[in-house]
mmCIF file of C-alpha atoms in Angstrom:
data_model
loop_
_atom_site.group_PDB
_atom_site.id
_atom_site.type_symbol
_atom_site.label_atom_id
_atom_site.label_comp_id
_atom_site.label_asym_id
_atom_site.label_seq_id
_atom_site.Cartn_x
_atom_site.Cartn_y
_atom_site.Cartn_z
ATOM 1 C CA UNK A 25 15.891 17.407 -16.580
ATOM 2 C CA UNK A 26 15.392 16.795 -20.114
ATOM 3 C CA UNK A 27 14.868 13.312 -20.772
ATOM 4 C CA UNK A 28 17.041 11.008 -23.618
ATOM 5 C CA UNK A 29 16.043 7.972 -25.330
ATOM 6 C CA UNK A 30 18.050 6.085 -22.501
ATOM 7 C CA UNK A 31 16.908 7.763 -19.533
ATOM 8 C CA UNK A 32 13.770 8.912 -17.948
ATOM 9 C CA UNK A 33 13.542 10.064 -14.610
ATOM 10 C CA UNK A 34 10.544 9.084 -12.750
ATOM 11 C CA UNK A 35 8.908 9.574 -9.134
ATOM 12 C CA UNK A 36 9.049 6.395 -7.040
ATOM 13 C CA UNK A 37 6.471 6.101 -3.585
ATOM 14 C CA UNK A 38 8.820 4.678 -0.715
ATOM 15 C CA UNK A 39 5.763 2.718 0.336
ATOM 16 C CA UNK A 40 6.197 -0.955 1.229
ATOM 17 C CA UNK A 41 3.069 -2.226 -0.944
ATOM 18 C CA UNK A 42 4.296 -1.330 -4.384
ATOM 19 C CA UNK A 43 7.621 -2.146 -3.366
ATOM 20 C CA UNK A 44 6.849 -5.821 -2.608
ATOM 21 C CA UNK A 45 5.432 -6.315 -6.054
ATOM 22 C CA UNK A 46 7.999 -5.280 -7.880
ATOM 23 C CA UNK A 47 10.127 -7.298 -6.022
ATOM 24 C CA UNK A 48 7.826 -10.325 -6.270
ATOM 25 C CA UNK A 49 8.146 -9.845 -10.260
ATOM 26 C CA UNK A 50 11.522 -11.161 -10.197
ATOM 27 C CA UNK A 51 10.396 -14.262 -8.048
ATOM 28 C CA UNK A 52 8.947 -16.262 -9.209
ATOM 29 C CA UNK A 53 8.013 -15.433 -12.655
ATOM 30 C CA UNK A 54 11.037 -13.842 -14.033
ATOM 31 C CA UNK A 55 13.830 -15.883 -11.819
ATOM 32 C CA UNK A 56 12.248 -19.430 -13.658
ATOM 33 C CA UNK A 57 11.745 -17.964 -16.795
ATOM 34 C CA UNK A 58 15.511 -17.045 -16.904
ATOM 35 C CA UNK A 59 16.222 -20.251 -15.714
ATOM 36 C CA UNK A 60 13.813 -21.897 -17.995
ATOM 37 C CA UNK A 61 15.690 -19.708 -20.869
ATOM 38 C CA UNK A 62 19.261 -20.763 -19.846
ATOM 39 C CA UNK A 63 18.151 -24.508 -20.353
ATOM 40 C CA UNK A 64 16.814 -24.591 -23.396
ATOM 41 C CA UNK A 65 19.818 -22.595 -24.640
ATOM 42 C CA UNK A 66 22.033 -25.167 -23.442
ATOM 43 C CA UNK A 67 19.654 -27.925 -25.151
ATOM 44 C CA UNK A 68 17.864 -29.651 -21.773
ATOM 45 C CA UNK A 69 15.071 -31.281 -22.874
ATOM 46 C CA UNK A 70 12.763 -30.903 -20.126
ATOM 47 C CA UNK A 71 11.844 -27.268 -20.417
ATOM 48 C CA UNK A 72 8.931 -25.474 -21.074
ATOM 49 C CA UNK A 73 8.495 -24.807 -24.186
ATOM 50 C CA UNK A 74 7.958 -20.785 -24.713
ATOM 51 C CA UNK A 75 7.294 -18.341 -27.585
ATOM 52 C CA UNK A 76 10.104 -17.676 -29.427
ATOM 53 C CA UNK A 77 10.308 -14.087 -28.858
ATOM 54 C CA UNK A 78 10.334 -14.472 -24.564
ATOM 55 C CA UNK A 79 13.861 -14.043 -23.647
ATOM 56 C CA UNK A 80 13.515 -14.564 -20.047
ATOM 57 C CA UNK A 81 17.030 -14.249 -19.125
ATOM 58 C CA UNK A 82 16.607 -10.455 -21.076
ATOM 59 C CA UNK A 83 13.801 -9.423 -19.093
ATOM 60 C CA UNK A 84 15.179 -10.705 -15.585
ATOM 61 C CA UNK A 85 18.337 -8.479 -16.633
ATOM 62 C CA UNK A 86 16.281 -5.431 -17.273
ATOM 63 C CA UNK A 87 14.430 -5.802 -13.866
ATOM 64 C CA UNK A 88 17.930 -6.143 -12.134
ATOM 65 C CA UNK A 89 18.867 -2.567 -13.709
ATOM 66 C CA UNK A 90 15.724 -1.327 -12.691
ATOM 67 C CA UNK A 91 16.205 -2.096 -9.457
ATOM 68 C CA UNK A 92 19.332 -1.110 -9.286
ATOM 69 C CA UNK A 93 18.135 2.677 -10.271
ATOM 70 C CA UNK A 94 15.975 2.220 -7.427
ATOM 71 C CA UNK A 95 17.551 5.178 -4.441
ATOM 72 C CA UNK A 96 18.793 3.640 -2.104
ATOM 73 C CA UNK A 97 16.021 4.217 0.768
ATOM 74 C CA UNK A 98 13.381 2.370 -1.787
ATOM 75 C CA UNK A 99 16.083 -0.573 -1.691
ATOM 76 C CA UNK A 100 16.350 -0.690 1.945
ATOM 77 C CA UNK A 101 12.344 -0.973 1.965
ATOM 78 C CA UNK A 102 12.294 -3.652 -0.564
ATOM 79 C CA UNK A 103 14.629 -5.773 0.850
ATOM 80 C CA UNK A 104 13.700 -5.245 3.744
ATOM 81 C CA UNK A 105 9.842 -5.854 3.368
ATOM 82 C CA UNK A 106 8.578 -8.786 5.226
ATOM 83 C CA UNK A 107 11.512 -9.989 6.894
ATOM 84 C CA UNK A 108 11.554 -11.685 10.350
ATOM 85 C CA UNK A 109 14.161 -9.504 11.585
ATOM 86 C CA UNK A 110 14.564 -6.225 9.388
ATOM 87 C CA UNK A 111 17.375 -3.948 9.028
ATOM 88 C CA UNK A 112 16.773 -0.594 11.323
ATOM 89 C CA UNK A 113 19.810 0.999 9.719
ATOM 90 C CA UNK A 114 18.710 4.395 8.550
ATOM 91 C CA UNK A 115 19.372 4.521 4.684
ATOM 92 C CA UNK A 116 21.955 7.256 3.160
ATOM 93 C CA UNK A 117 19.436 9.593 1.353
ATOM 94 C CA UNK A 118 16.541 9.307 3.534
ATOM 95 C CA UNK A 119 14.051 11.967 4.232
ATOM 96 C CA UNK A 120 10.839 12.837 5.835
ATOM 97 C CA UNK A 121 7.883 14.758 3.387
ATOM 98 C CA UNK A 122 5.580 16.642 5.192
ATOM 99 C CA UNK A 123 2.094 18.378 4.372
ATOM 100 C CA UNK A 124 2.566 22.706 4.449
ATOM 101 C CA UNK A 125 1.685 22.705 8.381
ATOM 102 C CA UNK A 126 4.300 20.672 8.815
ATOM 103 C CA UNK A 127 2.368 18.293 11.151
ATOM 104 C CA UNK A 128 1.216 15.836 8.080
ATOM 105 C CA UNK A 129 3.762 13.347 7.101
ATOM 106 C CA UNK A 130 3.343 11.907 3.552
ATOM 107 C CA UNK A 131 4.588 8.858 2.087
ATOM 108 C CA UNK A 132 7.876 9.776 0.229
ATOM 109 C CA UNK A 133 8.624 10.343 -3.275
ATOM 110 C CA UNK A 134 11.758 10.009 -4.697
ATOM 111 C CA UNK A 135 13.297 10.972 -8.216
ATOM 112 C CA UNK A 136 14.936 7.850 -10.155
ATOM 113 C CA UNK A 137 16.484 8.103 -13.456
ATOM 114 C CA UNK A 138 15.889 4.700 -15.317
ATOM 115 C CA UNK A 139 16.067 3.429 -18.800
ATOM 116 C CA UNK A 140 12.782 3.487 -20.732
ATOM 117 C CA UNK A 141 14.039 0.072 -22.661
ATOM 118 C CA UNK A 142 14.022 -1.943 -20.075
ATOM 119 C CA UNK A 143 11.078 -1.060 -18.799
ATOM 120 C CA UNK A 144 9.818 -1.970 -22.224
ATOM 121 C CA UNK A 145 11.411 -5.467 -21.913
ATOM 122 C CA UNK A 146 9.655 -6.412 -18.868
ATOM 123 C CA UNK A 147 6.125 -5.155 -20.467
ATOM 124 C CA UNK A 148 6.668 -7.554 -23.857
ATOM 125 C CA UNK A 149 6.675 -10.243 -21.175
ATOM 126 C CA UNK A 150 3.726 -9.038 -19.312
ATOM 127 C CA UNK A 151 2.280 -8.979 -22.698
ATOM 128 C CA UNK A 152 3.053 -12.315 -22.880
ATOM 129 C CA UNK A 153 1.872 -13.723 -19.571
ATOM 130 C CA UNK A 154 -1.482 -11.463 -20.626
ATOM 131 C CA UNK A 155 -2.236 -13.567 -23.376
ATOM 132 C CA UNK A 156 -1.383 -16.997 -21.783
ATOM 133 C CA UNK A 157 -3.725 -16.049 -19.108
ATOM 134 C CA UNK A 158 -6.383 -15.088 -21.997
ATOM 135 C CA UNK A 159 -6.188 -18.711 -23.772
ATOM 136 C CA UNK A 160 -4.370 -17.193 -26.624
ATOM 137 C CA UNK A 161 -0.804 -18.532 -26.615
ATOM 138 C CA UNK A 162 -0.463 -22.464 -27.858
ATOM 139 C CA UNK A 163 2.835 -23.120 -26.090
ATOM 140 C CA UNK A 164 2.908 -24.128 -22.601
ATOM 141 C CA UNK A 165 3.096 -21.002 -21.064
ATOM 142 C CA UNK A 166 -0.069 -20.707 -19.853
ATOM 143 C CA UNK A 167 1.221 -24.107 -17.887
ATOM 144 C CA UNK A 168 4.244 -22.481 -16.244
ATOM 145 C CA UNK A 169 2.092 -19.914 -15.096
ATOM 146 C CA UNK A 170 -0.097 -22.145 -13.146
ATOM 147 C CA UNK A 171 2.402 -24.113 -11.937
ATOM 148 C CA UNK A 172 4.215 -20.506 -10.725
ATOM 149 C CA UNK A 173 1.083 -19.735 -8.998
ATOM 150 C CA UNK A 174 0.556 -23.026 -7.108
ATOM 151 C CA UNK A 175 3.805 -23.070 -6.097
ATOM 152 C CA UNK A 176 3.332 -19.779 -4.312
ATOM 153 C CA UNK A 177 0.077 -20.149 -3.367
ATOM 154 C CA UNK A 178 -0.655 -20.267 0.670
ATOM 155 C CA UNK A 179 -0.995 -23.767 2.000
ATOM 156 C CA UNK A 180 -4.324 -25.320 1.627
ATOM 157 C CA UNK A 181 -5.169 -22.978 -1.922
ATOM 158 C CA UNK A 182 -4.686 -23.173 -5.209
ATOM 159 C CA UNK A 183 -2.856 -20.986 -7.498
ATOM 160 C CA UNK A 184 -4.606 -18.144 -9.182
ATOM 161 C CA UNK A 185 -2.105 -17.251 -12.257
ATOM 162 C CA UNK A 186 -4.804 -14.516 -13.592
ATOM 163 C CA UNK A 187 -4.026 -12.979 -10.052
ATOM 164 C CA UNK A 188 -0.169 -13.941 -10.303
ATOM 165 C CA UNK A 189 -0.085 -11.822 -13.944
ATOM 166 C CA UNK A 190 -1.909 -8.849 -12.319
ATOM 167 C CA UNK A 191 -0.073 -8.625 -9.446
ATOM 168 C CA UNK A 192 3.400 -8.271 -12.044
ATOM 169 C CA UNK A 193 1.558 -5.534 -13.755
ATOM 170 C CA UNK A 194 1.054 -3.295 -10.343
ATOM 171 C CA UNK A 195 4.792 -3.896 -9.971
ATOM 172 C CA UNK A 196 5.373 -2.525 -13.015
ATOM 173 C CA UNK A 197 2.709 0.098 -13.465
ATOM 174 C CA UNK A 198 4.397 2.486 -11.173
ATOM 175 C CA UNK A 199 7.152 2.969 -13.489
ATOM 176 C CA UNK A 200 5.248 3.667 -16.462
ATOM 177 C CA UNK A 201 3.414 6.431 -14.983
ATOM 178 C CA UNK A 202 2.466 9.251 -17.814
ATOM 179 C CA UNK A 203 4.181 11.987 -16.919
ATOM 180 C CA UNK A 204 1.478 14.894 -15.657
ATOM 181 C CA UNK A 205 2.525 18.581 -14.639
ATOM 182 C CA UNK A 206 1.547 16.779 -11.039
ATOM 183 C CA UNK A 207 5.053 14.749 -11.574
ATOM 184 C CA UNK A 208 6.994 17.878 -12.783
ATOM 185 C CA UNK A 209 5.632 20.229 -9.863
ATOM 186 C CA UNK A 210 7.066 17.424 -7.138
ATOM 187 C CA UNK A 211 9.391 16.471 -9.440
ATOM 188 C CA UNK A 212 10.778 20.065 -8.443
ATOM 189 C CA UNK A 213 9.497 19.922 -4.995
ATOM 190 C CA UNK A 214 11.856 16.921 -4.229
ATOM 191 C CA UNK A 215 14.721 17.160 -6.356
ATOM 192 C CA UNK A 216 17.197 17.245 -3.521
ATOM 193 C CA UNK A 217 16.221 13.930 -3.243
ATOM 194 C CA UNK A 218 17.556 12.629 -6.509
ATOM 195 C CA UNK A 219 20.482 10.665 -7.580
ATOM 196 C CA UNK A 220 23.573 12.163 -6.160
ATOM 197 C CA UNK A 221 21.928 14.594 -4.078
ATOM 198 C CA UNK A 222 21.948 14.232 -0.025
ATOM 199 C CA UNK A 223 18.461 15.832 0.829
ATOM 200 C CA UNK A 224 18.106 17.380 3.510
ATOM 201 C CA UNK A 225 16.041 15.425 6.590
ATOM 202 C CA UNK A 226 12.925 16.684 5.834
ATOM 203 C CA UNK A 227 10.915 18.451 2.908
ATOM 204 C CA UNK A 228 7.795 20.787 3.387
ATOM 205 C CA UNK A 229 5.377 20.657 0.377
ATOM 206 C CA UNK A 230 4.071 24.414 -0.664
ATOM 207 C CA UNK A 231 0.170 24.603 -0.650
ATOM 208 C CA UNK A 232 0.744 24.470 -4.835
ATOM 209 C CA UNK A 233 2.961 21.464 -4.443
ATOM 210 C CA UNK A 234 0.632 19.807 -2.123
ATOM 211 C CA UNK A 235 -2.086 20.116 -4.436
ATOM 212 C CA UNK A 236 0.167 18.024 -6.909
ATOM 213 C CA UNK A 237 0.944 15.202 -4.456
ATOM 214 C CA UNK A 238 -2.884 14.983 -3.964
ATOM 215 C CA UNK A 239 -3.484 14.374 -7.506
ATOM 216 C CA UNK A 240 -0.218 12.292 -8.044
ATOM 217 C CA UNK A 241 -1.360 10.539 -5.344
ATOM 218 C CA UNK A 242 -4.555 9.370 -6.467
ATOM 219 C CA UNK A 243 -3.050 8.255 -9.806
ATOM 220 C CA UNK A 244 -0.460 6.621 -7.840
ATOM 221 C CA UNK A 245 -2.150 4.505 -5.498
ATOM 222 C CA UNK A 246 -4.807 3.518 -8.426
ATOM 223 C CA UNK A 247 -1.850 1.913 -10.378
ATOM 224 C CA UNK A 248 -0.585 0.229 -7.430
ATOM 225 C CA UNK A 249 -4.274 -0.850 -6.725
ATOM 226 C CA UNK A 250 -4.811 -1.973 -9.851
ATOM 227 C CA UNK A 251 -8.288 -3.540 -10.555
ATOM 228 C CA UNK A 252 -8.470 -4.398 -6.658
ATOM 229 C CA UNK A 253 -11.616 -2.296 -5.273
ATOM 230 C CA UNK A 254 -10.551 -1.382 -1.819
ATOM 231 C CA UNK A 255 -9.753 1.722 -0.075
ATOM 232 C CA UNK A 256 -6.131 2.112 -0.672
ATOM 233 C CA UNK A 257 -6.494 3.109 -4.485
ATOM 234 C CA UNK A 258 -8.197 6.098 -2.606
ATOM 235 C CA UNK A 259 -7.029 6.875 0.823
ATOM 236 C CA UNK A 260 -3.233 4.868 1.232
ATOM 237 C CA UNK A 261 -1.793 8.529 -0.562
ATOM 238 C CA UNK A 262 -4.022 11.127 -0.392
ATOM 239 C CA UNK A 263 -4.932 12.866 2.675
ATOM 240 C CA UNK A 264 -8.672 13.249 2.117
#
């Protein structure tokens, strides 16, 4: 697929890790700072005072698109993630990925075509939030963020907002991805999977594709692992 300034299609993990941080980017961080947005628009005085150039309400707008460009099975996992009582409803476009004997089921990929802009909206605010963190923003930023993280924090600790910021950027790392001949190889491999395609219930790898999903994999799972030094930035993907 040749890609346009509006579109990019990338390869998404159905794996229930990355998708709870990208869902947790919307909540708190980007739901309050939309709110926070909307107030001082409509002149409230008690609102935190931001840089000019955060438009919260823009960036929690481009993270709705992008997760509405999510397939539908990566959806049903997100919403589904952590919930008491979860949905057992099989998806419409689910499938099953398997190793080339067949026997060795990988975690699935699926294609997504989303727009490169608003993927660039959401990193200006990371940017933001990077340099709040840092000391080197003089509005009060660096105060909502704290405040975010203590609200979410688990009874009895207090918020890390360092932590908070990182944990956006894994959400978001995923979908900035360089694109490797890895991605175009299972690009290929799983393109009955895309939008508007009904794959069929389960896709064999070739020993060449395989390969690929062993070195997406690792690139994958690194993102998603960020700068935490456990085992899943090695072994949560790739079948070592």
């Amino acid at each position: 697929m040749t890609e346009t300034p509006t579109q990019r299609r990338v390869l998404l993990p159905d794996d229930e890790n990355w998708l709870a941080l990208f869902i947790n980017m919307e909540e708190p961080l980007l739901q309050q700072l939309t709110l926070n947005t909307r107030a001082a628009r409509a002149g409230e005085q008690d609102v935190w005072q931001m840089p000019e150039d955060l438009d919260g309400a823009a960036a929690h707008d481009a993270w709705g698109r992008l997760f509405q460009a999510l397939p539908k099975p990566l959806r049903h996992t997100a919403t589904n993630t952590g919930r008491y009582v979860p949905s057992n409803a099989r998806p419409v476009g689910q499938y099953t990925l398997y190793a080339p004997d067949g026997r060795w089921e990988h975690t699935t990929l699926y294609p997504a075509d989303i727009d490169p802009r608003d993927v660039d909206t959401v990193a200006a605010v990371l940017a933001h939030f990077r340099r709040a963190v840092e000391g080197k923003d003089d509005t009060q930023l660096a105060d909502f963020l704290e405040q975010m993280a203590d609200d979410w924090a688990e009874p009895g600790r207090d918020g890390d907002p360092k932590q908070l910021v990182n944990d956006f950027a894994r959400g978001l790392a995923v979908l900035n991805l360089d694109h490797q001949p890895d991605t175009e190889v299972l690009l290929a491999a799983v393109a009955a999977a895309g939008p508007g395609q009904e794959p069929p219930e389960r896709i064999v790898l070739t020993p060449s594709q395989e390969d690929a999903y062993q070195r997406f994999a690792i690139r994958l799972s690194s993102a998603v692992a960020g700068n935490s030094a456990h085992d899943y930035a090695l072994h949560r993907f790739a079948n070592n």
